[in-house]
Coordinates of C-alpha atoms and ligand atoms in Angstrom, one line a residue:
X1 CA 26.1 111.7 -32.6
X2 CA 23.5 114.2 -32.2
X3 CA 23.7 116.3 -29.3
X4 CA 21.5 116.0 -25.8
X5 CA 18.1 116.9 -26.3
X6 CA 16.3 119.9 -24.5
X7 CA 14.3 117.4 -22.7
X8 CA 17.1 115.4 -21.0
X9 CA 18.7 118.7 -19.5
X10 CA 15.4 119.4 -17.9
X11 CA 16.4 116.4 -15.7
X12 CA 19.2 118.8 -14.6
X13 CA 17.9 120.5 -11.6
X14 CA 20.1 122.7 -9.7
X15 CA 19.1 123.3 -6.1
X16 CA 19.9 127.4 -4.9
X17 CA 19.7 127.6 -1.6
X18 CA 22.3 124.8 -0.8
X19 CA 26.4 125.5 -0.4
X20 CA 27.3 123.3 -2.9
X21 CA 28.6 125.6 -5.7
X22 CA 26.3 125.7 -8.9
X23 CA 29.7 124.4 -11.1
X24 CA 30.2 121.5 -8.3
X25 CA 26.2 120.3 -8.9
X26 CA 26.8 120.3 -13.0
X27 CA 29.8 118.6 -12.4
X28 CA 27.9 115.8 -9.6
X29 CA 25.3 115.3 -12.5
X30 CA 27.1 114.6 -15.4
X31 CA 29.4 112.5 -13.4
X32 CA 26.3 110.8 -12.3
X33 CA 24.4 110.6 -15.8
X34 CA 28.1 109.0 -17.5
X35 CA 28.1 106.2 -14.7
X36 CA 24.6 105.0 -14.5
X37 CA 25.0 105.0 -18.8
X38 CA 22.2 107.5 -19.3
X39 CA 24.7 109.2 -21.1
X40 CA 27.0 106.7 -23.6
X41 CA 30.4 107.1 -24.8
X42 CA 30.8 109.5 -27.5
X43 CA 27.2 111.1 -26.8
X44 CA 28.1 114.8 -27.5
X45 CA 26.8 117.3 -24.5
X46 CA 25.3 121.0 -25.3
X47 CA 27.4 123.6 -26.5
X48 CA 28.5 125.5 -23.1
X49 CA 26.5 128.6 -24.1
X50 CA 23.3 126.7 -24.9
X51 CA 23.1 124.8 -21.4
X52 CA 23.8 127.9 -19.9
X53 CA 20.9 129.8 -22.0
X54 CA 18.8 126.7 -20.7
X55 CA 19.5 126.7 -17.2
X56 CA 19.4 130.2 -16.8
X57 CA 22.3 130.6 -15.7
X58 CA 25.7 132.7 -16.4
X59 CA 28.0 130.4 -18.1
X60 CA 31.1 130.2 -15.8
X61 CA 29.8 127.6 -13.7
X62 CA 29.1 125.7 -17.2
X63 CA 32.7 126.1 -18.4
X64 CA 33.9 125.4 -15.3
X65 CA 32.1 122.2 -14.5
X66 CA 32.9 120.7 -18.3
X67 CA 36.9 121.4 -17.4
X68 CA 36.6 119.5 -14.3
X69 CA 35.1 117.0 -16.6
X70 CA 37.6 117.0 -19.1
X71 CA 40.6 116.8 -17.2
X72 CA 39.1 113.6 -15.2
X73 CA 38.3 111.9 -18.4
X74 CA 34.9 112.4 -18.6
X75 CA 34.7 114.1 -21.3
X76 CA 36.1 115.0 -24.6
X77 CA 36.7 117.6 -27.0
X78 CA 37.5 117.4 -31.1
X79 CA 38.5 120.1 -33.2
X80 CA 35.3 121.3 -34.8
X81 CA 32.9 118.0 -33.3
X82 CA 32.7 119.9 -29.4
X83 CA 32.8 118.2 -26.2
X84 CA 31.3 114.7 -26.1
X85 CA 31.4 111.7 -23.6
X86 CA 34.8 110.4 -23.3
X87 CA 34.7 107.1 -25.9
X88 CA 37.3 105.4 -24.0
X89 CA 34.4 105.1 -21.0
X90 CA 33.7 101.5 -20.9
X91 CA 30.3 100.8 -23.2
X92 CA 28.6 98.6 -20.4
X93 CA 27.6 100.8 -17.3
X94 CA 29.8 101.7 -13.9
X95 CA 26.0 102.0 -12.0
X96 CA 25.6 98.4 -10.1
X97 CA 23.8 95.8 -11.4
X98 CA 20.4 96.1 -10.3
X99 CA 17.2 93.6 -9.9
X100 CA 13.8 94.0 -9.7
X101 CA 12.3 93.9 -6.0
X102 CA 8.7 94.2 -7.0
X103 CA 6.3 97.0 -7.9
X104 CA 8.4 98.7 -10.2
X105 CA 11.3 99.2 -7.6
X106 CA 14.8 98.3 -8.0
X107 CA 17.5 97.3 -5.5
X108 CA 20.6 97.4 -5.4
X109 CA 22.8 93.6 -4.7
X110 CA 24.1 95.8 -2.4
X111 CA 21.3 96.4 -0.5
X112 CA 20.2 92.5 -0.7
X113 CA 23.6 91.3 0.9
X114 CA 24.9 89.7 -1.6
X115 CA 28.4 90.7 -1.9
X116 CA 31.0 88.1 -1.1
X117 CA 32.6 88.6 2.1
X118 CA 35.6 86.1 3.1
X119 CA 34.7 83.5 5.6
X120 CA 36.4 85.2 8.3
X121 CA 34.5 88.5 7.6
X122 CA 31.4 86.6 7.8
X123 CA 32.4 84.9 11.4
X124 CA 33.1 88.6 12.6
X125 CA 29.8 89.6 11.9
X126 CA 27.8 87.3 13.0
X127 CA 29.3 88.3 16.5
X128 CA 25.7 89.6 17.7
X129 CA 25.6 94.0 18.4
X130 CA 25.9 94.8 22.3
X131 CA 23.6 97.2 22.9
X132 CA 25.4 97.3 26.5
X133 CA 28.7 98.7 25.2
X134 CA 26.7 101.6 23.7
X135 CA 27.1 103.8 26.7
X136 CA 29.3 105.2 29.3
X137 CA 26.8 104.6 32.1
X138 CA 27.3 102.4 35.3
X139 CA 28.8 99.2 35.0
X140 CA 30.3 99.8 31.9
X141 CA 33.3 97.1 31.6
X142 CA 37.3 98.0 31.5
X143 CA 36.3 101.9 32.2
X144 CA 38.6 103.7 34.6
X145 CA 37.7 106.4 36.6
X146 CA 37.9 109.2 34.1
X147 CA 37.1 112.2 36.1
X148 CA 40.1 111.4 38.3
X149 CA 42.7 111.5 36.0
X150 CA 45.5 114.1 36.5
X151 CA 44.2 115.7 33.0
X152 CA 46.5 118.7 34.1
X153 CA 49.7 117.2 34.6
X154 CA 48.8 115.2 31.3
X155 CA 47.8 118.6 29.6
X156 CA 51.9 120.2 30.7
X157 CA 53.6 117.2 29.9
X158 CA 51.3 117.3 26.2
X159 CA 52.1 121.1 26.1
X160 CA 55.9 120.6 27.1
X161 CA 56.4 118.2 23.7
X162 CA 54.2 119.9 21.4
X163 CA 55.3 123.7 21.8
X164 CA 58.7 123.0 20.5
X165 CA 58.9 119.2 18.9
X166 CA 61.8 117.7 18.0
X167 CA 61.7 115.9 14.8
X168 CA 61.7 112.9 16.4
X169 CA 58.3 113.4 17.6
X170 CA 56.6 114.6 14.6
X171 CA 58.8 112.3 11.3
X172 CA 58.1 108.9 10.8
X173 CA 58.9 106.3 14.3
X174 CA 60.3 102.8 14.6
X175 CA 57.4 100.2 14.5
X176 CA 58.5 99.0 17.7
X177 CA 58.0 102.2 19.6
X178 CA 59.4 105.2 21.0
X179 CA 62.8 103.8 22.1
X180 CA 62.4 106.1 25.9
X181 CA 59.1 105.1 26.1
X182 CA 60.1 100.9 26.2
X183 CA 62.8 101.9 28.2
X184 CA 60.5 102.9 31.0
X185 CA 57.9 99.8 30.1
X186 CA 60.5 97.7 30.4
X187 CA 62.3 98.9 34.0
X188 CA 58.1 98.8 35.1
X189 CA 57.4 95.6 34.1
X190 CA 60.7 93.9 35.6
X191 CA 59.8 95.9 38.8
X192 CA 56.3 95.9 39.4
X193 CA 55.1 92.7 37.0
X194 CA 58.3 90.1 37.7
X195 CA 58.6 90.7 34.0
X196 CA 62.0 89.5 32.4
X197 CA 63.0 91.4 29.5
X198 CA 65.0 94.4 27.8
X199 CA 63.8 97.0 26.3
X200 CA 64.9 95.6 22.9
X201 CA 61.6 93.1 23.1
X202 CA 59.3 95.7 23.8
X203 CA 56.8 96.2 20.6
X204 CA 54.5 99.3 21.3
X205 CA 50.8 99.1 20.0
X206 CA 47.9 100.5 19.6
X207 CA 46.3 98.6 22.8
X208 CA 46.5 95.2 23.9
X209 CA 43.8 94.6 21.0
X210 CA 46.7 95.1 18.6
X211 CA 48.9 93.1 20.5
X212 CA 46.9 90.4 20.8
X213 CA 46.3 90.6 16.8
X214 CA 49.4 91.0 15.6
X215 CA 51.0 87.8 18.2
X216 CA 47.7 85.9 16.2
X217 CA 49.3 86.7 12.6
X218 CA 52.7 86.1 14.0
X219 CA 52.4 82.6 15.3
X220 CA 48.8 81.4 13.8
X221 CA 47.9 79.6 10.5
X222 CA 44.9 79.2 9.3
X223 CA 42.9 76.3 11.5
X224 CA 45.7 76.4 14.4
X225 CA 44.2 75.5 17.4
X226 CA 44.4 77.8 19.9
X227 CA 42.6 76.9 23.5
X228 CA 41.3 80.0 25.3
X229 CA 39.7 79.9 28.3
X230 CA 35.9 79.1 28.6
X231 CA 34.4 82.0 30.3
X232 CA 36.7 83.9 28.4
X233 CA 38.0 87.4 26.5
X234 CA 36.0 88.1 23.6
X235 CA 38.2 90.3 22.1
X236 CA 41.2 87.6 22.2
X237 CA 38.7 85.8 20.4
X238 CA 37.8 88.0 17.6
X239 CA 41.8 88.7 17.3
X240 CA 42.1 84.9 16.9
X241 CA 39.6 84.8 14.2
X242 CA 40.7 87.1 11.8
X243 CA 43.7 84.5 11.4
X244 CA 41.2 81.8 11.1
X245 CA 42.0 79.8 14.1
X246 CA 40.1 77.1 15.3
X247 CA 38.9 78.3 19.1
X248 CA 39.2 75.5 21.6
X249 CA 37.4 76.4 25.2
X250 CA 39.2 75.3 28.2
X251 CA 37.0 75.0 31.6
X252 CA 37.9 77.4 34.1
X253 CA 37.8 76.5 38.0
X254 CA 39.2 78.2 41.3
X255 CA 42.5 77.5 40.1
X256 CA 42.2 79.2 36.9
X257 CA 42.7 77.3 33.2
X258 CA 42.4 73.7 33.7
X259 CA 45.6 72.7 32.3
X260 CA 44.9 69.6 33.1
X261 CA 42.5 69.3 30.0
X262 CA 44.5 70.5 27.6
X263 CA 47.1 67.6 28.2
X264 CA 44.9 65.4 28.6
X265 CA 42.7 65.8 24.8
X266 CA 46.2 66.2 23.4
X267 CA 45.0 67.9 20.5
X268 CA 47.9 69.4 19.5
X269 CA 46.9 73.4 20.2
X270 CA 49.7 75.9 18.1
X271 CA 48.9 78.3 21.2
X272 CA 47.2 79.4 24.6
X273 CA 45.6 82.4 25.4
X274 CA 44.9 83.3 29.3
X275 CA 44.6 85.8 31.9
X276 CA 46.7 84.3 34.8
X277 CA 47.0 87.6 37.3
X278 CA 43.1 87.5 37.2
X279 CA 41.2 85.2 34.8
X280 CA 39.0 87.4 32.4
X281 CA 36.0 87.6 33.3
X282 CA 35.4 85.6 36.8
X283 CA 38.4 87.0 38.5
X284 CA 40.6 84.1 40.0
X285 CA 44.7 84.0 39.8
X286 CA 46.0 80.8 38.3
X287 CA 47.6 78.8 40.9
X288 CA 51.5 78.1 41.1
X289 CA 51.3 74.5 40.1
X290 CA 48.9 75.1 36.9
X291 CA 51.3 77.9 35.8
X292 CA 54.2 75.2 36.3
X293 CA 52.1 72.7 34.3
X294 CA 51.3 74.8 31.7
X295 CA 55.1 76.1 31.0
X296 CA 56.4 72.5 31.1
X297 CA 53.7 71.4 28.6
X298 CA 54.2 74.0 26.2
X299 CA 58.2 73.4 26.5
X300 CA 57.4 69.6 25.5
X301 CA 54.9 70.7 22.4
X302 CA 56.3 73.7 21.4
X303 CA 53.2 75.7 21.8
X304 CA 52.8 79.0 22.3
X305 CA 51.5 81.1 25.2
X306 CA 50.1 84.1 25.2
X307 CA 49.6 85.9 28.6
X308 CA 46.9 89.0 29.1
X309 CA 48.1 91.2 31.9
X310 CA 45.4 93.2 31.7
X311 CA 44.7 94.9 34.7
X312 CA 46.7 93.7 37.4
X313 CA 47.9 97.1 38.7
X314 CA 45.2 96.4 41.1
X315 CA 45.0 94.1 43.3
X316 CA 43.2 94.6 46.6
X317 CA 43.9 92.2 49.5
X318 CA 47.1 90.7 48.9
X319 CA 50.2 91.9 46.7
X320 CA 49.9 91.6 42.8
X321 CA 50.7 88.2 41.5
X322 CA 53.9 87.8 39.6
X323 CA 53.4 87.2 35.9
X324 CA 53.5 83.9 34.1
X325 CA 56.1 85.2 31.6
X326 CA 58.6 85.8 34.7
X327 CA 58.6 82.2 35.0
X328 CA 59.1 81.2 31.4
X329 CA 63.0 80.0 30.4
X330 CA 62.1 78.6 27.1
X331 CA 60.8 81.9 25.2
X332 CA 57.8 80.0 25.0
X333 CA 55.3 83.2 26.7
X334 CA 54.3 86.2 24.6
X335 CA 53.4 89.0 27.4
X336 CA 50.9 91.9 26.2
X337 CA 49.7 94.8 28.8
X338 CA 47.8 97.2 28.1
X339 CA 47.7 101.6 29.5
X340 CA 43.5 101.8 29.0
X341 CA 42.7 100.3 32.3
X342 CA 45.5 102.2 34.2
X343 CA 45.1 105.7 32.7
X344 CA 42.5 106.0 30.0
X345 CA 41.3 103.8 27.2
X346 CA 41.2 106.3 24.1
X347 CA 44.9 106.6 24.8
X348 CA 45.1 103.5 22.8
X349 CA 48.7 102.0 24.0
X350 CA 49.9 98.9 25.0
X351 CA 53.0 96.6 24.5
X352 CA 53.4 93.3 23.8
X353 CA 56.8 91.5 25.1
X354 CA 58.1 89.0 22.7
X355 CA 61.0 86.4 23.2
X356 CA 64.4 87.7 21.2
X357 CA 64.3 85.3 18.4
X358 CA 60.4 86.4 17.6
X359 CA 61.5 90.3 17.5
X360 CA 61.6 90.8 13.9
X361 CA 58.3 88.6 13.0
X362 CA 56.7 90.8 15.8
X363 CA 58.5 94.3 14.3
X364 CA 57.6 93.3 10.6
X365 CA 53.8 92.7 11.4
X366 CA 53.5 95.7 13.8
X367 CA 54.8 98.0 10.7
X368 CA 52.4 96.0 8.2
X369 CA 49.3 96.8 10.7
X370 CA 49.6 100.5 11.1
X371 CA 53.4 101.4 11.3
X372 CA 53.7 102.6 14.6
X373 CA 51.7 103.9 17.4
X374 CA 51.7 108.4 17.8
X375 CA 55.0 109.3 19.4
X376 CA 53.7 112.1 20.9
X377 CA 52.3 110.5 23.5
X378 CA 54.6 107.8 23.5
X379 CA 56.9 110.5 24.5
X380 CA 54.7 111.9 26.9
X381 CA 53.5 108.4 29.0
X382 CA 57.3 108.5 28.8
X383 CA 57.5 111.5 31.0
X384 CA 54.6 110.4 33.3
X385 CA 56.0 107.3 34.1
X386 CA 59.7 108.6 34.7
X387 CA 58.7 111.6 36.6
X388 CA 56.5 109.4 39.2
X389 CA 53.0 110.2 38.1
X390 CA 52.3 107.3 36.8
X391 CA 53.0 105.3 40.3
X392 CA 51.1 107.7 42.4
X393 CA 48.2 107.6 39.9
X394 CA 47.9 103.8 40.4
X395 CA 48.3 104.1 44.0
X396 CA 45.1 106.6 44.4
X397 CA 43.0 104.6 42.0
X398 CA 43.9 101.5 43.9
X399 CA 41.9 103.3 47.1
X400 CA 39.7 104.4 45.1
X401 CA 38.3 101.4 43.3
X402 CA 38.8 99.5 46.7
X403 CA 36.0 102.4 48.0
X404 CA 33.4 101.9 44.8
X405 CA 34.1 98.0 45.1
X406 CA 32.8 98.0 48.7
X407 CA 30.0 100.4 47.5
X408 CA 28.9 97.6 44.5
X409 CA 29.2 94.6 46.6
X410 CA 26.8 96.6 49.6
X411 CA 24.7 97.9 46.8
X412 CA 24.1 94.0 45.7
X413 CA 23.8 92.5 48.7
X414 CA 21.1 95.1 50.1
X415 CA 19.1 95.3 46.9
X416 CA 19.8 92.0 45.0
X417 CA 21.5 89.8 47.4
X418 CA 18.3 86.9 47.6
X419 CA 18.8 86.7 43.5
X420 CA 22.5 87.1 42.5
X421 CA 26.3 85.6 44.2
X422 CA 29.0 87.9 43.7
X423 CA 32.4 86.4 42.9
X424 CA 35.7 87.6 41.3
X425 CA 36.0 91.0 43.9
X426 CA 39.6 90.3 44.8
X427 CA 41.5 92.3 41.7
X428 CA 40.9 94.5 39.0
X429 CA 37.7 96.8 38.2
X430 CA 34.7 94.5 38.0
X431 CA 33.0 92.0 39.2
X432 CA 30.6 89.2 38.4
X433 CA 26.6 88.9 39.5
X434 CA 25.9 85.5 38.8
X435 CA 22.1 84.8 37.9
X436 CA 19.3 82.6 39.4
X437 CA 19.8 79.5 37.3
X438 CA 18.0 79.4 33.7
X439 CA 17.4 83.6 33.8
X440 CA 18.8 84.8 29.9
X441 CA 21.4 87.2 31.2
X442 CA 21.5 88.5 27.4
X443 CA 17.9 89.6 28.0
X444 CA 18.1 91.2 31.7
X445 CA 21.3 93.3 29.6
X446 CA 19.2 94.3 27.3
X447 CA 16.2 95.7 29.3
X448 CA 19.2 97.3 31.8
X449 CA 21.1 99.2 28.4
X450 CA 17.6 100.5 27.8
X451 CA 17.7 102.2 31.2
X452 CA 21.2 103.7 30.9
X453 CA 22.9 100.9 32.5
X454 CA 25.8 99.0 30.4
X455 CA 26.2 95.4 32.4
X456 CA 27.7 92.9 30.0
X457 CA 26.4 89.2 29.9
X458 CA 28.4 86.8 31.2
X459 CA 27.1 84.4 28.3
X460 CA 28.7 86.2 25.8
X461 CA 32.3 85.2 26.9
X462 CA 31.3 81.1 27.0
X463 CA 31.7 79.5 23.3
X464 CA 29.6 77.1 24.5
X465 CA 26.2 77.4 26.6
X466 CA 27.2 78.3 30.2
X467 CA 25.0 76.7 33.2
X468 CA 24.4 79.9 34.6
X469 CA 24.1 83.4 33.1
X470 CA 25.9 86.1 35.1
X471 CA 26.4 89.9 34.9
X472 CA 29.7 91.2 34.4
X473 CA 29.2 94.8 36.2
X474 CA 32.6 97.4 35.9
X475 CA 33.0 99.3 38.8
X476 CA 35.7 101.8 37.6
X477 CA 34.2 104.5 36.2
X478 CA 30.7 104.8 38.4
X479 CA 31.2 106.9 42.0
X480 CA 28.8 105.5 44.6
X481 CA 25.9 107.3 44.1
X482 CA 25.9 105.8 40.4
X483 CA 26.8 102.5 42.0
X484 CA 23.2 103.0 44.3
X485 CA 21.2 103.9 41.3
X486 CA 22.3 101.8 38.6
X487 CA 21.9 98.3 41.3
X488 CA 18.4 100.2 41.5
X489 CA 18.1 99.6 37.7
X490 CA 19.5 96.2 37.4
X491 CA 16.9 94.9 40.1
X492 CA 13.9 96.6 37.8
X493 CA 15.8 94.8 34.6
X494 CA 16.1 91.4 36.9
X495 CA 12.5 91.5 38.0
X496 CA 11.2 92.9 34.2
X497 CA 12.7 89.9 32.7
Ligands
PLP1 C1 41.1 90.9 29.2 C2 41.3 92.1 28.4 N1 42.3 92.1 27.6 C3 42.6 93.2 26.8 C4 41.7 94.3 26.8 C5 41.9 95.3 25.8 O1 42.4 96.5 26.1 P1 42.9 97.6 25.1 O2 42.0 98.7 25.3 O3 44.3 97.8 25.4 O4 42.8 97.0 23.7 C6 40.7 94.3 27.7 C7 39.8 95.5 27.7 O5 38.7 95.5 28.1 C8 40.4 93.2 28.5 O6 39.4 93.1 29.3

């Protein structure tokens, strides 16, 4: 085969100015020309010397780029013949498949969306964006107060394990978790949550989000019903569909889940997900007898359920509620917590407490997901907790958030109280605004993200149309004066709309 013509290497251009080195560019555009088949298998390339001489350029970065080339399998050489286009380079092109998309242009399927996604993909896209979790600003849900964390304590106890690590923090972990670290979850929960467990059932994760997805691949098969409370979690949700479960909502009223319901369709749910220490998002505790209901029911069925204790470190005017899973002596409850609402989200570990027999389903699906969770700060929560940081830090934030709850609930009733009812103020770090009947709560969040405020719709945790749109406004990371200004905000949104 003849060798390139002049004319083709004056596509070549090589750019100066930029960092990329001149060897790295000749390399990037034969690469390029071989994959889109403007240059074909067994097309012979110009002589090193002579594409130098045509590029004006010294020939080092020539040689070099045509090694790179060869030892990738781009190219090859022959005794005698020189360097050509490697002929074991499959004859049709690598480039995509392109179409025609009118006046001369071309498009890539990429571009058109065609590529085949499974169906689950598909349902976890269509999840519309929320602009209102784009920013940090008032109101933004599950956001602790940041600024008041004991970042220097923190900063020690991160120095104390890094300076001099022991193996153990810096090899490969169990999947379950730091062994310490569940030590000190465990003695928490069966103290401060009514939790019964040992340490041995304790899988560490990367957030309850991980906990909630790896109890879904556990205990789900593909069309499983699993009834979730309607207003309810979306992120339980998502972790639900990526099993492919079939999502059944379950009214919510003063006494949490309606239990009731479930027994009554008798549609045979493989699982329940709720928030019993303070339904997500509306804020009410499940009552004694529906928590007694529900553990006898899924005794009888052999469903499973899977309890959120999400945030129930605070609690303002009466003492925290015991958990559901304290209660439970049939195995049947799968506990998950979560460390993002208590000290920081980013830290991104949580725990979920299986019963014995499930412990090496849970341990084989935690190491499949991502191994195990940094033990580095396993190690040092560890510390936190056993040298009494962690108590005192919930204690202040507990005053705290009581202070900026009062401050939102004023803030309403002075500026908004004649369009919005405030419920759900007795636990956690938010609260919900609900909306004068038939106002599009997606729209008023909209027009509020626009002005810096992040207050999540209501709407968006319903699977089916709710009869009143709401605002679901977190109080834990906005001081008062934020608290003043962003109500300010959400008026102007509420009166815009
Ligand atoms: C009800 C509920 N469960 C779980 C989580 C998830 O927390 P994590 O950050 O641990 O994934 C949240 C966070 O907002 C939540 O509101």
């Amino acid at each position: 085969m003849r060798r390139v013509p002049a004319t083709f290497l004056s596509l070549i251009s090589l750019d100066y100015r930029t960092k990329t080195p001149m060897y790295r560019q000749l390399y990037d555009w034969f690469r390029r020309a071989i994959i889109a088949g403007q240059m074909r298998p067994g097309q012979r390339v110009p002589s090193s010397r002579g594409l130098a001489t045509e590029l004006k350029i010294s020939r080092i970065p020539v040689l070099n780029a045509y090694e790179q080339l060869l030892a990738e399998g781009y190219f090859e050489t022959f005794v005698g013949a020189g360097t050509c286009v490697a002929r074991s380079i499959p004859d049709d092109t690598l480039s995509p498949p392109t179409v025609k998309a009118g006046k001369g242009q071309h498009e890539s399927a990429e571009k058109r969306g065609l590529r085949r996604l499974s169906r689950r993909g598909v349902a976890l896209t269509d999840i519309p964006a929320q602009s209102w979790l784009d920013n940090l600003g008032a109101f933004r849900i599950s956001l602790p107060a940041l600024d008041q964390f004991p970042i220097g304590i923190w900063s020690k106890l991160v120095a104390r394990h890094s300076r001099r690590p022991q193996r153990g923090i810096m090899a490969y972990g169990d999947a379950m978790g730091y062994m310490p670290f569940r030590e000190a979850i465990a003695e928490y929960l069966g103290a401060a949550r009514g939790v019964r467990c040992e340490s041995s059932q304790i899988v560490v994760t990367t957030g309850s989000q991980q906990a909630l997805q790896i109890s879904a691949q556990v205990l789900l098969d593909p069309k499983d019903r699993v009834c979730m409370e309607e207003p309810g979690y979306p992120g339980a949700r998502q972790a639900f569909m990526t099993v492919g479960a079939q999502l059944i909502p379950v009214r919510v009223d003063q006494e949490g889940m309606n239990v009731a319901e479930i027994i009554r369709r008798g549609n045979h749910a493989r699982a329940v997900y709720i928030t019993p220490s303070h339904q997500y998002p509306l804020g009410m505790a499940m009552s004694a007898a529906r928590r007694m209901l529900l553990l006898n029911w899924a005794v009888r069925t052999g469903a499973w359920i899977i309890e959120d204790d999400y945030d129930s470190e605070y609690r303002f005017g009466s003492r925290p509620i015991a958990s559901l899973q304290g209660l439970d002596t049939d195995g049947r409850v799968i506990y998950v917590g979560t460390f993002s609402k208590a000290l920081f989200p980013a830290l991104r570990l949580g725990y979920v407490v299986v019963p014995k027999d499930l412990v090496p389903a849970f341990s084989a699906a935690r190491d499949a997901a991502d191994v195990f969770s940094a033990t580095l700060y396993q190690a040092v929560l560890t510390d936190f907790i056993r040298e009494g940081h962690f108590a005192r830090h919930i204690r202040r934030m507990r005053m705290l958030y009581m202070e900026r709850r009062r401050s939102l609930v004023n803030a309403i009733q002075i500026q908004m109280g004649d369009t919005t009812e405030v419920i759900g103020v007795e636990a956690g770090i938010h609260l919900v605004a609900l909306l004068p009947p038939g106002t599009d709560d997606v729209a008023v969040s909209k027009k509020a993200a626009q002005l810096g405020i992040s207050a999540m719709p209501l709407s968006v945790c319903y699977l089916k149309p709710p009869a009143r749109g709401g605002l679901i406004l977190g109080y834990g990371g906005a001081n008062a004066h934020q608290i003043h200004d962003g109500i300010g905000k959400l008026r102007m949104s509420l009166q815009a709309h």
